[in-house]
Tab-separated table of C-alpha atoms in Angstrom:
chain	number	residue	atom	x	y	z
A	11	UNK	CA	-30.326	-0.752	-23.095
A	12	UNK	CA	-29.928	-1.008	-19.317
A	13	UNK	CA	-27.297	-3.659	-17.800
A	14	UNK	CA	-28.348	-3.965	-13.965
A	15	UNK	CA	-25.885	-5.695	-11.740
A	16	UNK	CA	-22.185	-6.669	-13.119
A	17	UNK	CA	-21.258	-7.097	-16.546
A	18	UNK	CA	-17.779	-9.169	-17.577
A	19	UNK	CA	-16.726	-10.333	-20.103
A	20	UNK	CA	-13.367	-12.375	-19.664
A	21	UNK	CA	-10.904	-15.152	-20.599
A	22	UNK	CA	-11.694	-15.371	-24.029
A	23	UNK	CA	-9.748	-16.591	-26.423
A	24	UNK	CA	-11.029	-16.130	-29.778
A	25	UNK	CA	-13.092	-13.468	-29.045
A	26	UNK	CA	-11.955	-10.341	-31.280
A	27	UNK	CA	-14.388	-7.487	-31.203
A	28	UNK	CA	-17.399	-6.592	-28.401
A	29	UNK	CA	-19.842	-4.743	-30.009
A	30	UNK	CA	-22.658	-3.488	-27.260
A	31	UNK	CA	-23.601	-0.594	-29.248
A	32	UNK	CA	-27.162	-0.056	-27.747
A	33	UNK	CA	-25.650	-0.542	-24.254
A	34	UNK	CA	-26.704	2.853	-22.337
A	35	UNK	CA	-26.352	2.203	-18.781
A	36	UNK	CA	-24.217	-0.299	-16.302
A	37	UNK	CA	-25.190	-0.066	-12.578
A	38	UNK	CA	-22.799	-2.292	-11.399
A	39	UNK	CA	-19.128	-3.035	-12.233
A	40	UNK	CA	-18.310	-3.634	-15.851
A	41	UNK	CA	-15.407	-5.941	-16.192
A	42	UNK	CA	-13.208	-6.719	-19.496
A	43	UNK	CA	-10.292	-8.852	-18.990
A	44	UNK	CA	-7.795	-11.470	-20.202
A	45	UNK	CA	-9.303	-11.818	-23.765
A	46	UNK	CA	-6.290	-12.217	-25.360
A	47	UNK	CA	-7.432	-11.742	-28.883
A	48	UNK	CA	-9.524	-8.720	-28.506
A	49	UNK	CA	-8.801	-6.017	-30.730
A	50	UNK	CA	-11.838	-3.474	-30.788
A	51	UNK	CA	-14.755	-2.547	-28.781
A	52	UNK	CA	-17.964	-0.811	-29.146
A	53	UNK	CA	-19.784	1.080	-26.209
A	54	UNK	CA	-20.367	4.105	-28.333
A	55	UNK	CA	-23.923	4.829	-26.638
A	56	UNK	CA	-22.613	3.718	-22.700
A	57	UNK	CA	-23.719	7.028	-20.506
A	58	UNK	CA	-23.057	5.564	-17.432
A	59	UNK	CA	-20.907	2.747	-15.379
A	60	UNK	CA	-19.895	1.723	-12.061
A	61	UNK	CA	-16.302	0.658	-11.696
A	62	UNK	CA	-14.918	-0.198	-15.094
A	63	UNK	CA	-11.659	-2.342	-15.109
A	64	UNK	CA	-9.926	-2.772	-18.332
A	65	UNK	CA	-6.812	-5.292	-17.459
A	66	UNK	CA	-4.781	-7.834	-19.317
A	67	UNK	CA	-5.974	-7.831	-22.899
A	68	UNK	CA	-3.337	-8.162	-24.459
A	69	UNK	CA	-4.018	-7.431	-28.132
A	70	UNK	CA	-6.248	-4.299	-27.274
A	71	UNK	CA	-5.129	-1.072	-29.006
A	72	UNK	CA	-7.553	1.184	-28.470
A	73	UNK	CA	-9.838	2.137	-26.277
A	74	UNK	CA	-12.871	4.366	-26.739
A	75	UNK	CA	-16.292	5.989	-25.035
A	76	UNK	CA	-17.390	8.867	-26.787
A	77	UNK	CA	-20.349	8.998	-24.501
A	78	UNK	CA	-19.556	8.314	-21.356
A	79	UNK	CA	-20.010	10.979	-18.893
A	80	UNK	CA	-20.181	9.568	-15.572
A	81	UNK	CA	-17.708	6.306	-13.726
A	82	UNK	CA	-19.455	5.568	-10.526
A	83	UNK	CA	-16.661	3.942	-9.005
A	84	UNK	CA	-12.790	3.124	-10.286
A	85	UNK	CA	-11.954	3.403	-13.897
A	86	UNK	CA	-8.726	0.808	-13.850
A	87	UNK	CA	-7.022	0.545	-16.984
A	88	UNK	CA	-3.758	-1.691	-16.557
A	89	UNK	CA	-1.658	-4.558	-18.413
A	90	UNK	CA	-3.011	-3.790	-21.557
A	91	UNK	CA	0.528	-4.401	-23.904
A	92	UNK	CA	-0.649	-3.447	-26.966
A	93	UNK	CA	-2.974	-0.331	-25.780
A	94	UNK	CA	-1.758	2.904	-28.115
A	95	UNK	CA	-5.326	4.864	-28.226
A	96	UNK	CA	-7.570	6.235	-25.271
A	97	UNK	CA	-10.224	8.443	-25.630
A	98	UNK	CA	-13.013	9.303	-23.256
A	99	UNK	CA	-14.198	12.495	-24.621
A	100	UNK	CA	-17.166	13.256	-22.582
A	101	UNK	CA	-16.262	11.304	-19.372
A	102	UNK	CA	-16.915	14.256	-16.652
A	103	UNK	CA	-16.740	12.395	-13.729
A	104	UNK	CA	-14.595	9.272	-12.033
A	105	UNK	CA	-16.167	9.126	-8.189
A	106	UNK	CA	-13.601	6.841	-6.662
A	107	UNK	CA	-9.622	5.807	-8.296
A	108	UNK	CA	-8.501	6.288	-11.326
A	109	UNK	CA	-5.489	3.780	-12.393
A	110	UNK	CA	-3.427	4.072	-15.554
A	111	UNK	CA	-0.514	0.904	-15.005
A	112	UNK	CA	1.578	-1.082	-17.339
A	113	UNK	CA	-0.023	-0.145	-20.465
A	114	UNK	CA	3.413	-0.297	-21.812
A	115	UNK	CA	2.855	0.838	-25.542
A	116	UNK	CA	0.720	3.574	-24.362
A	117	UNK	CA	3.010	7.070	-25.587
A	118	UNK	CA	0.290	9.992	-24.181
A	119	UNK	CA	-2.856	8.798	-21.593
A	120	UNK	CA	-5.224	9.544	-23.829
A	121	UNK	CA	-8.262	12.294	-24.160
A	122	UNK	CA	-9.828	13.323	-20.875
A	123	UNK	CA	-10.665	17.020	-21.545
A	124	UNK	CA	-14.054	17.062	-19.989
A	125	UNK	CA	-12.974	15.249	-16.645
A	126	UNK	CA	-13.348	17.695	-13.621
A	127	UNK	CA	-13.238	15.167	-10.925
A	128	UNK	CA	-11.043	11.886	-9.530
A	129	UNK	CA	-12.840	10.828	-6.366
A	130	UNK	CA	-9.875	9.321	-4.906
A	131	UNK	CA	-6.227	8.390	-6.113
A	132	UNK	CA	-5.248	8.803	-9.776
A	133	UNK	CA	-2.257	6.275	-9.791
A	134	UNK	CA	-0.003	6.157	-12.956
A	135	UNK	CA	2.552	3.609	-12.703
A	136	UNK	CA	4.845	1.695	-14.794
A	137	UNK	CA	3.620	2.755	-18.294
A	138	UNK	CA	7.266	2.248	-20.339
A	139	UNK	CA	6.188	4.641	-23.077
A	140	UNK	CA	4.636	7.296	-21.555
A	141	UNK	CA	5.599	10.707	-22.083
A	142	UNK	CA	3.009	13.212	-20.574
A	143	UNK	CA	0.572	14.206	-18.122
A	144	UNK	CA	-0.584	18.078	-18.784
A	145	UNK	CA	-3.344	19.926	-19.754
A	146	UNK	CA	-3.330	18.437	-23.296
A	147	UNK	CA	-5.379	15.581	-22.054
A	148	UNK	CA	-6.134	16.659	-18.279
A	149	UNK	CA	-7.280	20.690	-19.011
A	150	UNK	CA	-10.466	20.708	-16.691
A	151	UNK	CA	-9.941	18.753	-13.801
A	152	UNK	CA	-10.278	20.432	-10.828
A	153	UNK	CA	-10.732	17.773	-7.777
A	154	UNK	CA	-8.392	14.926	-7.378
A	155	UNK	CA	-7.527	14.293	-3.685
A	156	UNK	CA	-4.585	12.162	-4.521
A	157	UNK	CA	-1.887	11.567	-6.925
A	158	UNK	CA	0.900	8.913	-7.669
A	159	UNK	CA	3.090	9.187	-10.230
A	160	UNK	CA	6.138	6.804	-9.895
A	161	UNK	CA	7.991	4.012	-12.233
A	162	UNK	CA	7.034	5.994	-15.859
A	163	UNK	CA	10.836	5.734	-17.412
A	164	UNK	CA	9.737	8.016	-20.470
A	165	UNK	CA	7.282	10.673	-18.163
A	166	UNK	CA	8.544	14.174	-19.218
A	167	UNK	CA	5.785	16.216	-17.884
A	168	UNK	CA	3.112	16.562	-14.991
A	169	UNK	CA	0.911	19.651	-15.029
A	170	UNK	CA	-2.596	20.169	-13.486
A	171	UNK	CA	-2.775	23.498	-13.278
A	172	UNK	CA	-6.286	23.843	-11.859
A	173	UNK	CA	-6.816	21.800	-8.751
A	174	UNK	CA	-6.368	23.959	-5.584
A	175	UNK	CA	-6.394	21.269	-3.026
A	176	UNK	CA	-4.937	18.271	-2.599
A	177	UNK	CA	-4.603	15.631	0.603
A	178	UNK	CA	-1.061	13.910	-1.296
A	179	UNK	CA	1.560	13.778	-3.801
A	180	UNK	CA	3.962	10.997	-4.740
A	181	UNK	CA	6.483	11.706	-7.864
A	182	UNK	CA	8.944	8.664	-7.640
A	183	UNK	CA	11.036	6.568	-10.089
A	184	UNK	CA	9.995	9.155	-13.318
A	185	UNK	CA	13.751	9.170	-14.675
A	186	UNK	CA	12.805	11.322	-17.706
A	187	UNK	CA	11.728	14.079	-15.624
A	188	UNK	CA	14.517	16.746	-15.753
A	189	UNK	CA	13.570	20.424	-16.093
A	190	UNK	CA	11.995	22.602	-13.082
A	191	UNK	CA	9.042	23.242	-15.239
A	192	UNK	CA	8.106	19.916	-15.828
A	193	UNK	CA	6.229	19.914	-12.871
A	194	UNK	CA	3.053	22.381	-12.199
A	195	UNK	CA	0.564	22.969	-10.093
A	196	UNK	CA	0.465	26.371	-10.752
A	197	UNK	CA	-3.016	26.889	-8.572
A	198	UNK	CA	-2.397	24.134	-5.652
A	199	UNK	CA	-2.532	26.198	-2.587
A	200	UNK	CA	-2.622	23.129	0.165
A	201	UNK	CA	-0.947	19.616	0.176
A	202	UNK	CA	-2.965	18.427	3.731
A	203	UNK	CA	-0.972	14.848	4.005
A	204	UNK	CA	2.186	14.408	2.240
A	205	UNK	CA	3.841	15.248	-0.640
A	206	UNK	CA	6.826	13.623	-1.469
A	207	UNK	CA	8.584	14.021	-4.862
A	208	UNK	CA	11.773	11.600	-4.974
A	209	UNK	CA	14.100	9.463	-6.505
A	210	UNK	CA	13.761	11.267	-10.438
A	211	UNK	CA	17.189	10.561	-11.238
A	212	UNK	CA	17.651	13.675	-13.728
A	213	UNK	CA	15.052	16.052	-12.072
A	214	UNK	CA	16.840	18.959	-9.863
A	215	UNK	CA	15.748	21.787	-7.728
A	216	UNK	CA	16.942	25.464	-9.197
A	217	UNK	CA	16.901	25.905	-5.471
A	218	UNK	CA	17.913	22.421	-3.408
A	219	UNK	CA	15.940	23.502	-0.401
A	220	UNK	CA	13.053	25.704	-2.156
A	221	UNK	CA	10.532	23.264	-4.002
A	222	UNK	CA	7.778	25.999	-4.364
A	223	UNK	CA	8.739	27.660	-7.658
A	224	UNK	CA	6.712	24.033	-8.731
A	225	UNK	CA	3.670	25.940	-7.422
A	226	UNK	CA	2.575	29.253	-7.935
A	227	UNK	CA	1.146	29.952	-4.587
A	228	UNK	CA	2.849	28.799	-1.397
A	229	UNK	CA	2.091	25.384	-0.113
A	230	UNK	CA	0.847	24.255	3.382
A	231	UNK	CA	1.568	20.735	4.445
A	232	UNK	CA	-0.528	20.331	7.338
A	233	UNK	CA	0.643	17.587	9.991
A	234	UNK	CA	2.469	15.789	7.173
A	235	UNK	CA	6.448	15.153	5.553
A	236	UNK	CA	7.838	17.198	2.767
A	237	UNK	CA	9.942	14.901	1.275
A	238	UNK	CA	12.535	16.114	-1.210
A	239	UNK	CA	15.422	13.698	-2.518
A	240	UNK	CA	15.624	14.077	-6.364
A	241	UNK	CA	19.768	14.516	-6.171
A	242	UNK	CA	22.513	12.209	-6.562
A	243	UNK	CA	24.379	10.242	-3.711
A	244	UNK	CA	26.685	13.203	-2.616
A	245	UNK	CA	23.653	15.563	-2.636
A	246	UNK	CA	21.538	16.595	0.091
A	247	UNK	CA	18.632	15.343	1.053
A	248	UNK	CA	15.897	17.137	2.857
A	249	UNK	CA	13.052	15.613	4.898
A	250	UNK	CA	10.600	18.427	7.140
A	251	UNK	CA	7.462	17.852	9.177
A	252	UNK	CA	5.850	21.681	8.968
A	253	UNK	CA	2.628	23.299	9.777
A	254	UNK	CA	3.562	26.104	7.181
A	255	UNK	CA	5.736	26.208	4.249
A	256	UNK	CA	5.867	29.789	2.770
């Protein structure tokens, strides 16, 4: 089955379960939001979607598209309270943003090992339970221009350790991150905008000034700000502009 144009489904109150089982194919955006009773879904045979946005169902646990390989657009998944489960075991592709927010039972993001490419910005922001970003759920992707990581209290880890490029950074506001290697890009070779990585209020430097042993190959900020405050008040705090950073 083929849904052409926009499919929502919202603001339903009683409505528990969607089951579009034979659904194949969205071309346009394909919306589910503020049923506040919804427990399960069913898009078991969906191969392909525009922008999917997931937000504000409140009694949604789990989320699941073993078939999906390609998002078309933004795959926005926020405000979901109850949301434990994600799974998207065959999605390959997202072609624009990727947002993970204030899913706020959610412990790990979820399975994403056949993703190779975020389009644009994969934002993860204010999930309270969430413990990890690594290669556990993230192992293949390769492109993903931008990434924002800031307000996850319980975040303990960020590893992609196979994109090479990247146009920006932001780490902010993770207070669980604490150890040097809970950060890795091991393969990142250039940062082209900014990378800032700041106010993680146990996370320290072995090295206040050096924040390359995060990398395994130096990094070149091109035309952009280094920004590195993870210390306490009387610490340092180091802001460059550089054309190299070896």
């Amino acid at each position: 089955t083929l849904a052409n144009g926009d499919f929502t489904i919202g603001s339903e109150t009683i409505l528990t379960q969607i089951n579009a089982a034979q659904l194949r194919s969205v071309t346009g955006i394909l919306t589910i939001t503020m049923n506040n009773a919804l427990v399960t879904t069913n898009f078991n045979l969906l191969e392909t979607v525009g922008s999917h946005f997931i937000d504000q169902n409140i009694a949604l646990a789990t989320i699941d598209y073993p078939s999906l390989k390609t998002n078309n657009g933004s795959l926005t998944i926020t405000n979901n309270t109850a949301l434990t489960t994600i799974s998207f075991a065959s999605l390959e592709t997202i072609t624009d943003n990727f947002t993970l927010s204030n899913n706020n039972s959610l412990v790990t993001p979820g399975i994403f090992n056949t993703l190779t490419t975020i389009g644009d910005t994969f934002t993860v922001h204010s999930n309270l339970l969430l413990e990890n970003i690594n290669a556990t759920y993230f192992s293949n992707v390769t492109t993903m221009p931008n990434l924002d990581v800031s307000g996850n209290p319980s975040l303990q880890q960020i590893k992609f350790d196979k994109v090479t490029t990247m146009t920006s950074i932001v780490i902010e506001y993770n207070s669980a991150l604490s150890a040097n290697d809970s950060l890795s890009f091991s393969t990142l070779s250039d940062v082209t905008s900014l990378l800032t990585i700041s106010n993680n209020s146990n996370y320290t430097f072995a090295d206040g000034l050096v924040v390359f042993p995060l990398f395994g190959v130096p990094i070149t900020v091109e035309d952009g700000i280094l920004i590195i405050n993870n210390f306490d008040n009387n610490s340092n705090q180091h802001i460059r502009r550089a054309k190299n950073l070896v």
